[in-house]
mmCIF file of C-alpha atoms and ligand atoms in Angstrom:
data_model
loop_
_atom_site.group_PDB
_atom_site.id
_atom_site.type_symbol
_atom_site.label_atom_id
_atom_site.label_comp_id
_atom_site.label_asym_id
_atom_site.label_seq_id
_atom_site.Cartn_x
_atom_site.Cartn_y
_atom_site.Cartn_z
ATOM 1 C CA MET A 1 -4.112 46.122 -28.008
ATOM 2 C CA LYS A 2 -3.861 42.174 -28.938
ATOM 3 C CA ILE A 3 -6.630 40.107 -30.526
ATOM 4 C CA THR A 4 -6.538 36.592 -30.898
ATOM 5 C CA ARG A 5 -8.282 34.491 -32.884
ATOM 6 C CA THR A 6 -9.268 31.109 -31.190
ATOM 7 C CA ARG A 7 -10.274 27.648 -33.406
ATOM 8 C CA LEU A 8 -14.806 29.251 -33.130
ATOM 9 C CA ASP A 9 -15.285 31.667 -35.969
ATOM 10 C CA GLY A 10 -15.911 35.278 -34.366
ATOM 11 C CA VAL A 11 -14.215 34.262 -30.636
ATOM 12 C CA LEU A 12 -11.714 36.340 -29.988
ATOM 13 C CA LEU A 13 -9.621 36.902 -26.601
ATOM 14 C CA VAL A 14 -8.678 40.540 -26.396
ATOM 15 C CA GLU A 15 -5.469 41.574 -23.880
ATOM 16 C CA ALA A 16 -4.886 45.645 -23.438
ATOM 17 C CA PRO A 17 -1.951 47.184 -22.531
ATOM 18 C CA VAL A 18 -1.386 47.717 -19.017
ATOM 19 C CA TYR A 19 0.885 50.287 -17.414
ATOM 20 C CA GLY A 20 2.273 49.729 -14.145
ATOM 21 C CA ASP A 21 4.153 51.432 -11.987
ATOM 22 C CA HIS A 22 5.040 51.095 -7.849
ATOM 23 C CA ARG A 23 1.090 52.349 -7.893
ATOM 24 C CA GLY A 24 0.062 49.904 -9.142
ATOM 25 C CA PHE A 25 -1.459 49.851 -13.072
ATOM 26 C CA PHE A 26 -3.497 51.451 -15.634
ATOM 27 C CA THR A 27 -4.833 49.899 -18.686
ATOM 28 C CA GLU A 28 -7.691 51.039 -21.189
ATOM 29 C CA SER A 29 -9.780 48.310 -21.060
ATOM 30 C CA TYR A 30 -11.972 49.423 -23.877
ATOM 31 C CA ASN A 31 -11.083 51.880 -26.114
ATOM 32 C CA GLN A 32 -14.047 52.445 -29.069
ATOM 33 C CA LYS A 33 -12.026 52.765 -31.745
ATOM 34 C CA GLN A 34 -8.628 50.363 -31.258
ATOM 35 C CA PHE A 35 -11.627 48.293 -30.853
ATOM 36 C CA ILE A 36 -13.344 49.357 -34.515
ATOM 37 C CA ASP A 37 -9.813 49.576 -35.808
ATOM 38 C CA ALA A 38 -9.287 45.350 -34.828
ATOM 39 C CA GLY A 39 -12.577 44.914 -36.591
ATOM 40 C CA ILE A 40 -14.693 45.050 -33.342
ATOM 41 C CA GLU A 41 -17.124 47.454 -34.458
ATOM 42 C CA MET A 42 -20.599 46.053 -32.890
ATOM 43 C CA ALA A 43 -21.514 48.921 -30.621
ATOM 44 C CA PHE A 44 -22.091 47.819 -26.644
ATOM 45 C CA VAL A 45 -25.077 49.827 -24.951
ATOM 46 C CA GLN A 46 -25.118 47.810 -21.752
ATOM 47 C CA ASP A 47 -22.785 46.856 -18.856
ATOM 48 C CA ASN A 48 -23.071 44.051 -16.534
ATOM 49 C CA HIS A 49 -21.377 42.884 -13.489
ATOM 50 C CA SER A 50 -21.819 40.519 -11.190
ATOM 51 C CA LEU A 51 -20.640 39.167 -8.246
ATOM 52 C CA SER A 52 -20.498 35.320 -7.096
ATOM 53 C CA ALA A 53 -18.798 35.224 -3.437
ATOM 54 C CA GLU A 54 -18.346 31.796 -3.357
ATOM 55 C CA ALA A 55 -15.677 29.508 -6.047
ATOM 56 C CA GLY A 56 -17.436 27.025 -7.972
ATOM 57 C CA THR A 57 -20.233 29.098 -8.770
ATOM 58 C CA LEU A 58 -21.903 28.679 -12.550
ATOM 59 C CA ARG A 59 -23.784 30.958 -14.607
ATOM 60 C CA GLY A 60 -24.306 29.802 -17.869
ATOM 61 C CA LEU A 61 -25.464 28.723 -20.199
ATOM 62 C CA HIS A 62 -26.929 31.294 -21.472
ATOM 63 C CA PHE A 63 -27.696 33.242 -24.501
ATOM 64 C CA GLN A 64 -30.431 35.478 -25.997
ATOM 65 C CA HIS A 65 -32.270 34.451 -29.028
ATOM 66 C CA PRO A 66 -33.132 36.508 -32.098
ATOM 67 C CA PRO A 67 -33.852 39.500 -32.648
ATOM 68 C CA LYS A 68 -31.910 40.578 -28.410
ATOM 69 C CA ALA A 69 -29.190 37.985 -29.802
ATOM 70 C CA GLN A 70 -26.303 39.364 -27.573
ATOM 71 C CA THR A 71 -22.742 39.723 -28.426
ATOM 72 C CA LYS A 72 -20.479 40.463 -24.861
ATOM 73 C CA LEU A 73 -17.269 41.467 -23.860
ATOM 74 C CA VAL A 74 -16.211 39.611 -21.045
ATOM 75 C CA ARG A 75 -13.289 40.160 -18.127
ATOM 76 C CA VAL A 76 -12.824 39.723 -14.920
ATOM 77 C CA LEU A 77 -12.797 42.354 -12.014
ATOM 78 C CA THR A 78 -11.831 40.455 -9.034
ATOM 79 C CA GLY A 79 -10.757 36.916 -8.785
ATOM 80 C CA ALA A 80 -10.822 34.702 -11.704
ATOM 81 C CA ILE A 81 -13.017 31.950 -13.536
ATOM 82 C CA TYR A 82 -12.662 29.001 -16.375
ATOM 83 C CA ASP A 83 -15.024 30.536 -19.307
ATOM 84 C CA VAL A 84 -17.380 28.577 -21.652
ATOM 85 C CA VAL A 85 -18.440 28.964 -24.795
ATOM 86 C CA VAL A 86 -20.736 27.036 -27.491
ATOM 87 C CA ASP A 87 -21.449 27.223 -30.889
ATOM 88 C CA LEU A 88 -25.422 27.253 -31.435
ATOM 89 C CA ARG A 89 -24.957 28.361 -34.754
ATOM 90 C CA LYS A 90 -26.775 26.048 -37.088
ATOM 91 C CA GLU A 91 -25.048 26.519 -40.274
ATOM 92 C CA SER A 92 -21.366 26.110 -38.533
ATOM 93 C CA ALA A 93 -18.835 24.214 -38.930
ATOM 94 C CA THR A 94 -18.131 24.349 -35.219
ATOM 95 C CA TYR A 95 -21.548 23.650 -34.304
ATOM 96 C CA GLY A 96 -22.068 22.402 -30.697
ATOM 97 C CA GLN A 97 -18.557 22.558 -29.743
ATOM 98 C CA TRP A 98 -17.351 24.836 -26.788
ATOM 99 C CA GLU A 99 -13.946 25.798 -25.799
ATOM 100 C CA GLY A 100 -12.641 27.010 -22.196
ATOM 101 C CA PHE A 101 -10.552 30.178 -21.037
ATOM 102 C CA ILE A 102 -9.583 31.105 -18.095
ATOM 103 C CA LEU A 103 -9.665 35.125 -17.165
ATOM 104 C CA SER A 104 -9.189 36.140 -14.228
ATOM 105 C CA GLU A 105 -7.670 39.188 -12.242
ATOM 106 C CA SER A 106 -4.188 38.799 -13.168
ATOM 107 C CA ASN A 107 -4.234 37.935 -16.592
ATOM 108 C CA LYS A 108 -6.575 41.219 -17.741
ATOM 109 C CA ARG A 109 -7.598 39.074 -21.218
ATOM 110 C CA GLN A 110 -11.114 39.759 -21.782
ATOM 111 C CA LEU A 111 -13.133 37.347 -24.439
ATOM 112 C CA LEU A 112 -15.612 38.365 -27.046
ATOM 113 C CA VAL A 113 -18.334 36.232 -27.661
ATOM 114 C CA PRO A 114 -20.037 36.675 -30.580
ATOM 115 C CA LYS A 115 -23.967 36.814 -30.963
ATOM 116 C CA GLY A 116 -24.714 32.851 -31.716
ATOM 117 C CA PHE A 117 -22.552 31.404 -28.406
ATOM 118 C CA ALA A 118 -24.204 30.392 -25.333
ATOM 119 C CA HIS A 119 -22.241 31.633 -22.792
ATOM 120 C CA GLY A 120 -20.838 30.403 -19.029
ATOM 121 C CA PHE A 121 -18.284 30.732 -16.733
ATOM 122 C CA CYS A 122 -17.686 28.726 -13.071
ATOM 123 C CA THR A 123 -15.761 31.069 -10.306
ATOM 124 C CA LEU A 124 -11.956 29.799 -9.603
ATOM 125 C CA VAL A 125 -11.938 31.398 -6.298
ATOM 126 C CA HIS A 126 -13.822 33.455 -4.108
ATOM 127 C CA HIS A 127 -15.527 35.918 -4.206
ATOM 128 C CA THR A 128 -14.885 36.542 -8.376
ATOM 129 C CA GLN A 129 -16.508 40.172 -10.102
ATOM 130 C CA VAL A 130 -17.432 39.375 -13.839
ATOM 131 C CA PHE A 131 -18.036 42.798 -15.571
ATOM 132 C CA TYR A 132 -18.927 42.460 -19.474
ATOM 133 C CA LYS A 133 -20.878 44.852 -21.881
ATOM 134 C CA VAL A 134 -23.447 43.748 -24.447
ATOM 135 C CA ASP A 135 -23.655 45.080 -27.333
ATOM 136 C CA GLU A 136 -28.286 44.575 -27.201
ATOM 137 C CA TYR A 137 -30.408 45.016 -24.149
ATOM 138 C CA TYR A 138 -31.898 42.709 -21.635
ATOM 139 C CA SER A 139 -35.243 40.927 -22.584
ATOM 140 C CA SER A 140 -36.584 37.641 -20.534
ATOM 141 C CA GLU A 141 -38.276 36.698 -22.656
ATOM 142 C CA HIS A 142 -35.889 36.438 -25.464
ATOM 143 C CA ASP A 143 -33.361 35.072 -22.658
ATOM 144 C CA SER A 144 -32.619 31.418 -22.944
ATOM 145 C CA GLY A 145 -30.006 28.394 -22.540
ATOM 146 C CA ILE A 146 -28.563 25.421 -22.213
ATOM 147 C CA LEU A 147 -27.806 22.860 -19.290
ATOM 148 C CA TRP A 148 -24.455 23.201 -18.201
ATOM 149 C CA ASN A 149 -23.554 19.322 -17.770
ATOM 150 C CA ASP A 150 -25.227 18.860 -21.368
ATOM 151 C CA PRO A 151 -24.764 14.775 -22.002
ATOM 152 C CA ASP A 152 -23.489 15.566 -25.622
ATOM 153 C CA LEU A 153 -21.403 18.501 -24.814
ATOM 154 C CA ARG A 154 -18.506 16.923 -22.128
ATOM 155 C CA ILE A 155 -17.653 20.493 -21.178
ATOM 156 C CA THR A 156 -15.089 19.757 -18.348
ATOM 157 C CA TRP A 157 -15.823 22.340 -15.783
ATOM 158 C CA PRO A 158 -13.285 22.366 -12.786
ATOM 159 C CA ILE A 159 -16.596 21.300 -10.020
ATOM 160 C CA ASP A 160 -18.552 17.912 -10.226
ATOM 161 C CA ARG A 161 -21.509 20.180 -7.644
ATOM 162 C CA PRO A 162 -20.716 23.666 -8.696
ATOM 163 C CA VAL A 163 -23.315 26.109 -6.572
ATOM 164 C CA LEU A 164 -26.435 27.155 -9.451
ATOM 165 C CA SER A 165 -29.314 29.177 -9.609
ATOM 166 C CA GLU A 166 -32.413 26.825 -9.204
ATOM 167 C CA LYS A 167 -33.302 28.242 -12.917
ATOM 168 C CA ASP A 168 -29.433 27.095 -14.221
ATOM 169 C CA GLY A 169 -30.526 23.714 -13.083
ATOM 170 C CA GLN A 170 -33.455 22.844 -14.444
ATOM 171 C CA LEU A 171 -32.205 24.647 -17.854
ATOM 172 C CA PRO A 172 -32.550 22.120 -21.600
ATOM 173 C CA THR A 173 -29.467 20.846 -22.888
ATOM 174 C CA LEU A 174 -29.062 21.540 -26.802
ATOM 175 C CA SER A 175 -30.307 18.372 -28.412
ATOM 176 C CA GLU A 176 -33.998 19.918 -26.535
ATOM 177 C CA ALA A 177 -33.361 23.427 -26.648
ATOM 178 C CA GLN A 178 -35.224 25.670 -29.656
ATOM 179 C CA LEU A 179 -32.670 27.156 -31.477
ATOM 180 C CA TYR A 180 -32.875 30.324 -33.870
ATOM 181 C CA PHE A 181 -29.062 30.696 -34.910
HETATM 182 C C1 T46 B 201 -28.837 38.947 -16.923
HETATM 183 C C2 T46 B 201 -28.972 40.342 -17.056
HETATM 184 C C3 T46 B 201 -30.100 39.727 -15.625
HETATM 185 N N1 T46 B 201 -31.133 40.811 -15.473
HETATM 186 C C4 T46 B 201 -31.758 40.604 -13.920
HETATM 187 C C5 T46 B 201 -31.839 39.164 -13.757
HETATM 188 C C6 T46 B 201 -32.701 38.175 -12.657
HETATM 189 O O1 T46 B 201 -33.053 39.123 -11.526
HETATM 190 C C7 T46 B 201 -30.443 38.948 -11.833
HETATM 191 C C8 T46 B 201 -29.892 38.272 -12.413
HETATM 192 O O2 T46 B 201 -29.706 37.604 -13.398
HETATM 193 P P1 T46 B 201 -28.795 35.846 -13.884
HETATM 194 O O3 T46 B 201 -29.955 34.313 -13.005
HETATM 195 O O4 T46 B 201 -29.971 35.715 -14.860
HETATM 196 O O5 T46 B 201 -28.441 36.844 -13.403
HETATM 197 P P2 T46 B 201 -26.620 36.367 -14.776
HETATM 198 O O6 T46 B 201 -26.593 33.882 -14.335
HETATM 199 O O7 T46 B 201 -25.417 35.574 -13.772
HETATM 200 O O8 T46 B 201 -26.134 35.768 -15.748
HETATM 201 C C9 T46 B 201 -26.202 35.979 -16.899
HETATM 202 O O9 T46 B 201 -25.251 34.402 -16.641
HETATM 203 C C10 T46 B 201 -24.206 34.664 -17.887
HETATM 204 C C11 T46 B 201 -22.871 33.985 -17.309
HETATM 205 C C12 T46 B 201 -24.478 35.031 -19.351
HETATM 206 O O10 T46 B 201 -23.119 35.251 -20.310
HETATM 207 C C13 T46 B 201 -25.401 36.235 -19.143
HETATM 208 O O11 T46 B 201 -24.976 37.208 -19.096
HETATM 209 C C14 T46 B 201 -26.199 36.005 -18.062
HETATM 210 O O12 T46 B 201 -27.391 35.346 -17.945
HETATM 211 O O13 T46 B 201 -30.590 39.349 -12.569
HETATM 212 C C15 T46 B 201 -30.983 41.684 -15.559
HETATM 213 O O14 T46 B 201 -31.397 42.429 -14.644
HETATM 214 N N2 T46 B 201 -30.416 42.296 -16.622
HETATM 215 C C16 T46 B 201 -29.321 41.415 -17.089
HETATM 216 O O15 T46 B 201 -28.572 41.839 -18.244
#
């Protein structure tokens, strides 16, 4: 399994071996021992799966406040996404910085998003399904987020007018948000 560090401490790209043959492919998308051996030791407790019908659907930027903050291991089952993480850790040298990654059905790359990051994605094709493991259960009371087009973050999303939930369109900016990381 190939683990690639990124410029944001703790954010990792994970690539598992893919075994192709005339029928298609097989891959162990998650293997606890291999992940622990690679230093990815969190115990995932919940699997999430979303379908976004239209290209240009944007979900995020979301996080859960401590003590229900979540590490996420994100991958794409069908389609493709521009996946974005934002460092919300006040003491981090990269606080308020973001990075984007293309995860797709074809590249099979996975992204590990540590606690203390906001996470969101914009779909690049129709009928995109995203599957991700989290190490803390969903808590609506701790669910929060940052506005996708925060003028200070200036995230270069691939679309100007995305399909958004009403909730996501009303999220605070980073400067307005109450953060506890
Ligand atoms: C996240 C979540 C949601 N829900 C319920 C709450 C709502 O009734 C419904 C849709 O939730 P929401 O609109 O927050 O779904 P997304 O916009 O896809 O949110 C996700 O999008 C970004 C990309 C993330 O990183 C988060 O994991 C997650 O917040 O599912 C649950 O029952 N359990 C859950 O874990």
